[in-house]
Structures are given as structure tokens and as C-alpha cells.
Short mmCIF file of C-alpha atoms in Angstrom, two decimals:
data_model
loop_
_atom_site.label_atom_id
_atom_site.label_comp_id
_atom_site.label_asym_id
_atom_site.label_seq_id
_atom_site.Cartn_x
_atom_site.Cartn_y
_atom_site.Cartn_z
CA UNK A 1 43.97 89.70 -22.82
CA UNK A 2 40.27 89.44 -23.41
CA UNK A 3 39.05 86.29 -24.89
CA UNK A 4 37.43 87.80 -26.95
CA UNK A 5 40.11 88.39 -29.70
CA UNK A 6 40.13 84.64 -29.71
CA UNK A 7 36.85 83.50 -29.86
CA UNK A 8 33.76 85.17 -30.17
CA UNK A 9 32.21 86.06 -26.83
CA UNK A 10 28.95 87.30 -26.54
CA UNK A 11 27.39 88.79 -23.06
CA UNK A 12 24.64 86.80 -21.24
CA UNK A 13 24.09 88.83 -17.85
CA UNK A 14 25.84 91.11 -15.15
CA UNK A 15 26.14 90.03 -11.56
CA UNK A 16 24.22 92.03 -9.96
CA UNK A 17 25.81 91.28 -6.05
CA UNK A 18 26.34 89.29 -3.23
CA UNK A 19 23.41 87.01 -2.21
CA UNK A 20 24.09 84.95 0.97
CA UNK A 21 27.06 84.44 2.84
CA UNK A 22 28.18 81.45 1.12
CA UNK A 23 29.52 83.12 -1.89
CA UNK A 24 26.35 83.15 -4.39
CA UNK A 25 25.85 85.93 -6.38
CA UNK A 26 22.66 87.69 -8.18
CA UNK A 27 22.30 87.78 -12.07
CA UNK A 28 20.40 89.88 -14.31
CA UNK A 29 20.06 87.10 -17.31
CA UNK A 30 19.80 88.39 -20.87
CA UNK A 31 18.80 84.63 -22.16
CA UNK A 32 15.40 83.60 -23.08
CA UNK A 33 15.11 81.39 -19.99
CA UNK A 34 17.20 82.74 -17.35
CA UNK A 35 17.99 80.17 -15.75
CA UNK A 36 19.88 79.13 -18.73
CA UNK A 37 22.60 81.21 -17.92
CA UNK A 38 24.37 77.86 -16.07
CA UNK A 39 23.37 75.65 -19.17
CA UNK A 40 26.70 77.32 -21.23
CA UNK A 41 28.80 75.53 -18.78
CA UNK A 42 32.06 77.60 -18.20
CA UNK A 43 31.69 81.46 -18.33
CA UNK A 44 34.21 84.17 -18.34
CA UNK A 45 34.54 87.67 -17.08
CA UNK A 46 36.37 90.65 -19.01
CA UNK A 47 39.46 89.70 -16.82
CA UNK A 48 39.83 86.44 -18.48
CA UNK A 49 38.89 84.60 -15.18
CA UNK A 50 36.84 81.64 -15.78
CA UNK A 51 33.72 80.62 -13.56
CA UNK A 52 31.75 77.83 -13.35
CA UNK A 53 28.03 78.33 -11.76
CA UNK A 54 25.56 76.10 -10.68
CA UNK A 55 22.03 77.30 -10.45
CA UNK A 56 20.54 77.85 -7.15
CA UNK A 57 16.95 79.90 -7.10
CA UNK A 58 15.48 82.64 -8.27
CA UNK A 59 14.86 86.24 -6.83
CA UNK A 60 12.23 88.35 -7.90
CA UNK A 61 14.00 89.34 -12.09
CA UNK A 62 16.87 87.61 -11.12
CA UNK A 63 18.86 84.58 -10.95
CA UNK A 64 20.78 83.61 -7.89
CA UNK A 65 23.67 80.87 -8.76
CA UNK A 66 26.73 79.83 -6.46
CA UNK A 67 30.14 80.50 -8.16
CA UNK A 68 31.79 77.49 -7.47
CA UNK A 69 35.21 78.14 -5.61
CA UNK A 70 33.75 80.83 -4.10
CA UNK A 71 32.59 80.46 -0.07
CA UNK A 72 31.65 83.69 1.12
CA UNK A 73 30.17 87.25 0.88
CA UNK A 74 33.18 88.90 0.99
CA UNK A 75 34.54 87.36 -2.31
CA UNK A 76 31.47 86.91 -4.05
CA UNK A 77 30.88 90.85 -3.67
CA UNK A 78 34.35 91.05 -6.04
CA UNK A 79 32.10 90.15 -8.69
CA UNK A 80 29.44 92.38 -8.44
CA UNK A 81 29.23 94.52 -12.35
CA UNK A 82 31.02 92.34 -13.83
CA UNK A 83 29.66 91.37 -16.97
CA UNK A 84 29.31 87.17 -17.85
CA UNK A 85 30.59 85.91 -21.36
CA UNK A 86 29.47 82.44 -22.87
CA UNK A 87 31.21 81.39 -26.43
CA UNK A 88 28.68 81.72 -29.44
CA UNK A 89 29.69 78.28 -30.22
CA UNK A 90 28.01 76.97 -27.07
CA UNK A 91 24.66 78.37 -28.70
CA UNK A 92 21.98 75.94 -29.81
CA UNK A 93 21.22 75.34 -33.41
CA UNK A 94 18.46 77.65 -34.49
CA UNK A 95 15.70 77.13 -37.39
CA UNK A 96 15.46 78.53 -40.41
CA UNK A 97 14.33 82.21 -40.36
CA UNK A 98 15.85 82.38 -36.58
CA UNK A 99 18.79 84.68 -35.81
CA UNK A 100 20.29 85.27 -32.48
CA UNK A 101 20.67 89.46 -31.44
CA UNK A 102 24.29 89.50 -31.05
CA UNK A 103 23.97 87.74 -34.80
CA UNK A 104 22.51 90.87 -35.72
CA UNK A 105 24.84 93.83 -34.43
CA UNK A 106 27.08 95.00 -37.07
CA UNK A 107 24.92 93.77 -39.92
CA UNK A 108 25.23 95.86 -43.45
CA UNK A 109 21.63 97.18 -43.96
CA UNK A 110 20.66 97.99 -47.87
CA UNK A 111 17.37 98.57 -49.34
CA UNK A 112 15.77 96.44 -51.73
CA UNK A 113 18.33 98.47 -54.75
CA UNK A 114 21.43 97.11 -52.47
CA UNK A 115 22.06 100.80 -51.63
CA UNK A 116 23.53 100.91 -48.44
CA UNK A 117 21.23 102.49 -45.83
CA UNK A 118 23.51 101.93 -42.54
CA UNK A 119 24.73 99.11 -39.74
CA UNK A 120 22.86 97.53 -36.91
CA UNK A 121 23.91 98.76 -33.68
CA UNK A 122 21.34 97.01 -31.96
CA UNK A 123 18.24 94.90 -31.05
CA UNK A 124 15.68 96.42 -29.20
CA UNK A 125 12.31 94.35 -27.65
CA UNK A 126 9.96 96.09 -25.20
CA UNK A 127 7.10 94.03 -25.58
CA UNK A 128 5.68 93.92 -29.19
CA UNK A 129 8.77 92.58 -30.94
CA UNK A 130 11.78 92.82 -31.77
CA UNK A 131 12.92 96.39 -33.52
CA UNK A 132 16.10 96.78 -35.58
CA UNK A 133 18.24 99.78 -34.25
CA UNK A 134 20.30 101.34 -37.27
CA UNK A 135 22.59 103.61 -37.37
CA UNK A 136 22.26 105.13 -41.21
CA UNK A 137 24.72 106.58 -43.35
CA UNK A 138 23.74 110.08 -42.02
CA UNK A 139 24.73 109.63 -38.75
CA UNK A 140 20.90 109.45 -37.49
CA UNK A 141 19.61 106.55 -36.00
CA UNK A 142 16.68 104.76 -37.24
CA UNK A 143 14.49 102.22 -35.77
CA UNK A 144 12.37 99.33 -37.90
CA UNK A 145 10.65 96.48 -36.82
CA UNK A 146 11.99 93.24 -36.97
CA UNK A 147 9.32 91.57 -39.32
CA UNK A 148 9.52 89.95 -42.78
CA UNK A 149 7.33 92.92 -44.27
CA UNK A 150 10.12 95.61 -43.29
CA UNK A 151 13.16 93.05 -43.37
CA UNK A 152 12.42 90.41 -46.15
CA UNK A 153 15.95 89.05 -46.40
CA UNK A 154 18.93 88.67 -43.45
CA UNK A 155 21.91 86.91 -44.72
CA UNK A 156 24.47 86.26 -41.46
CA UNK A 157 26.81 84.37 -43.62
CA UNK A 158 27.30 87.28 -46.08
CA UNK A 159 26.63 90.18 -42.61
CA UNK A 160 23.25 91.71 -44.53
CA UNK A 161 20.24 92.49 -43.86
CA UNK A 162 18.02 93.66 -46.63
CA UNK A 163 15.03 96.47 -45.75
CA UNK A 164 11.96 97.15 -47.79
CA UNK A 165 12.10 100.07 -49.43
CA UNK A 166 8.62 101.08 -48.49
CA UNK A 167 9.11 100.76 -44.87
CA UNK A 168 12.09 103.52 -45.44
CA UNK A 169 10.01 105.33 -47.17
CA UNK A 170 7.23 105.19 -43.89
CA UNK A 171 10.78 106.00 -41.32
CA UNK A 172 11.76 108.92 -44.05
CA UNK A 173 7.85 111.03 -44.03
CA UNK A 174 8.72 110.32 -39.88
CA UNK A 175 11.72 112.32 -40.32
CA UNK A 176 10.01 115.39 -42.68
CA UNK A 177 7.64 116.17 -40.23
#
């Protein structure tokens, strides 16, 4: 059974392949630093196998680690899709006014009126900042940025985030034209 009905699990990278022929693989990192993708310490695949990885270089976006138990190609090339799990109680502390992404997903969104607009069904970044991906009552999907002008209030502890009503209004004269 996946862990995750025991503990919540959130995804930080897919093997990418074999590197090597001493059973080190290639990961596409989703943390900040990638290389942080060993600092977790144990990881865990969908199949409930646990790894442990020790960092070995980089390559070009990627990471390259060794999977410890694992001594060549052939076995390391198992892994390649699979998709790498840390616990979200391995995650630092953050600051005040500092959420994680997978934090985010699922979030209640309601305007400033607490009427509720939609859910969070993602968090995008390609560059400028982070964007909110909604999905709104209507079915339609609506993007906002992530800023304290469009999203003065984010409560994790109560799963809401609170838009300005004025930034709606900007996403709503989008829609009309």
C-alpha cells in the first residue's frame, strides 16, 4: 500500500535513468537546491520500496546520486520513471509569510466576501514568480499571481487562501473579451 495513506508524502523528483555502470541513477530535482534531494535522508517510491541515496555529481539539469544497494546498470535502469517521495515532516521550518507548493494544492480559495471562488490545483513558476493555478467553481481554470496584492491572506492551518477581489475582477474582463 502506498505510504502515502499513512503519512503525507510529497514528490521531490523522477529518476530520469541509468547513469554509469555502478548502479547510479539521474534525477530531475523539484527542490530549490537540487542537490538537496539526498538531504531528506530515506526516500520512497510508489511501490513502497525505500531508498537511500548519496549524492554523487551533477549532469547538465540533473542530479546524478548512487542508490545505495544498488551495483549496476542493469538494476539501476528498474528505476528509471519512477517518481521519489520525501515525508513533509522532513521539511525545514519556514518563516512567516513562507508556504511550501505542495502546502498550497487543495487550498479553498474565497474572495475578500468569503465567497468561494474555487481550489488550488497547482503552483506554477516560469520565471517571474510564482502563479496560483485555480480551478473555480465553473469548472474553468484561472491563473493569479502569487503576490500579497492578489492573495493578501493564506491560512494552511484552516486550508484557505483569500484573493482580492479586484484582481478577480482584472481575471473576469480577461474572460469577457
Amino acid at each position: 500500500m502506498f505510504l502515502a495513506l499513512n503519512a503525507k508524502l510529497v514528490c521531490v523528483g523522477v529518476i530520469a535513468g541509468a547513469s554509469g555502470v555502478r548502479g547510479e541513477v539521474r534525477i530531475r530535482s523539484f527542490t530549490e537546491n537540487p542537490k538537496d534531494i539526498v538531504a531528506y535522508g530515506s526516500v520512497w517510491l510508489k511501490s513502497d520500496e525505500k531508498l537511500d541515496l548519496k549524492f554523487v555529481r551533477y549532469s547538465k539539469e540533473l542530479v546524478v546520486v548512487k542508490v545505495l544497494g544498488v551495483d549496476d546498470r542493469a538494476k539501476a535502469e528498474l528505476y528509471k520513471g519512477e517518481k521519489i517521495y520525501v515525508e513533509r515532516s522532513s521539511f525545514p521550518t519556514l518563516g512567516e509569510e513562507e508556504f511550501y507548493h505542495s502546502d498550497l494544492i487543495d487550498l479553498k480559495v474565497v474572495d475578500c466576501n468569503n465567497i468561494t471562488i474555487g481550489v488550488v490545483k497547482s503552483v506554477l513558476n516560469f520565471g517571474a514568480g510564482d502563479i496560483i493555478d485555480m480551478v473555480m467553481q465553473n469548472g474553468k481554470s484561472c491563473i493569479l499571481p502569487f503576490s500579497s496584492w492578489a492573495i493578501p491572506y493564506v491560512n494552511i492551518e484552516r486550508g484557505l487562501i483569500v484573493v482580492n477581489n479586484e484582481a478577480l475582477s482584472d481575471v473576469a474582463e480577461e474572460d469577457s473579451r
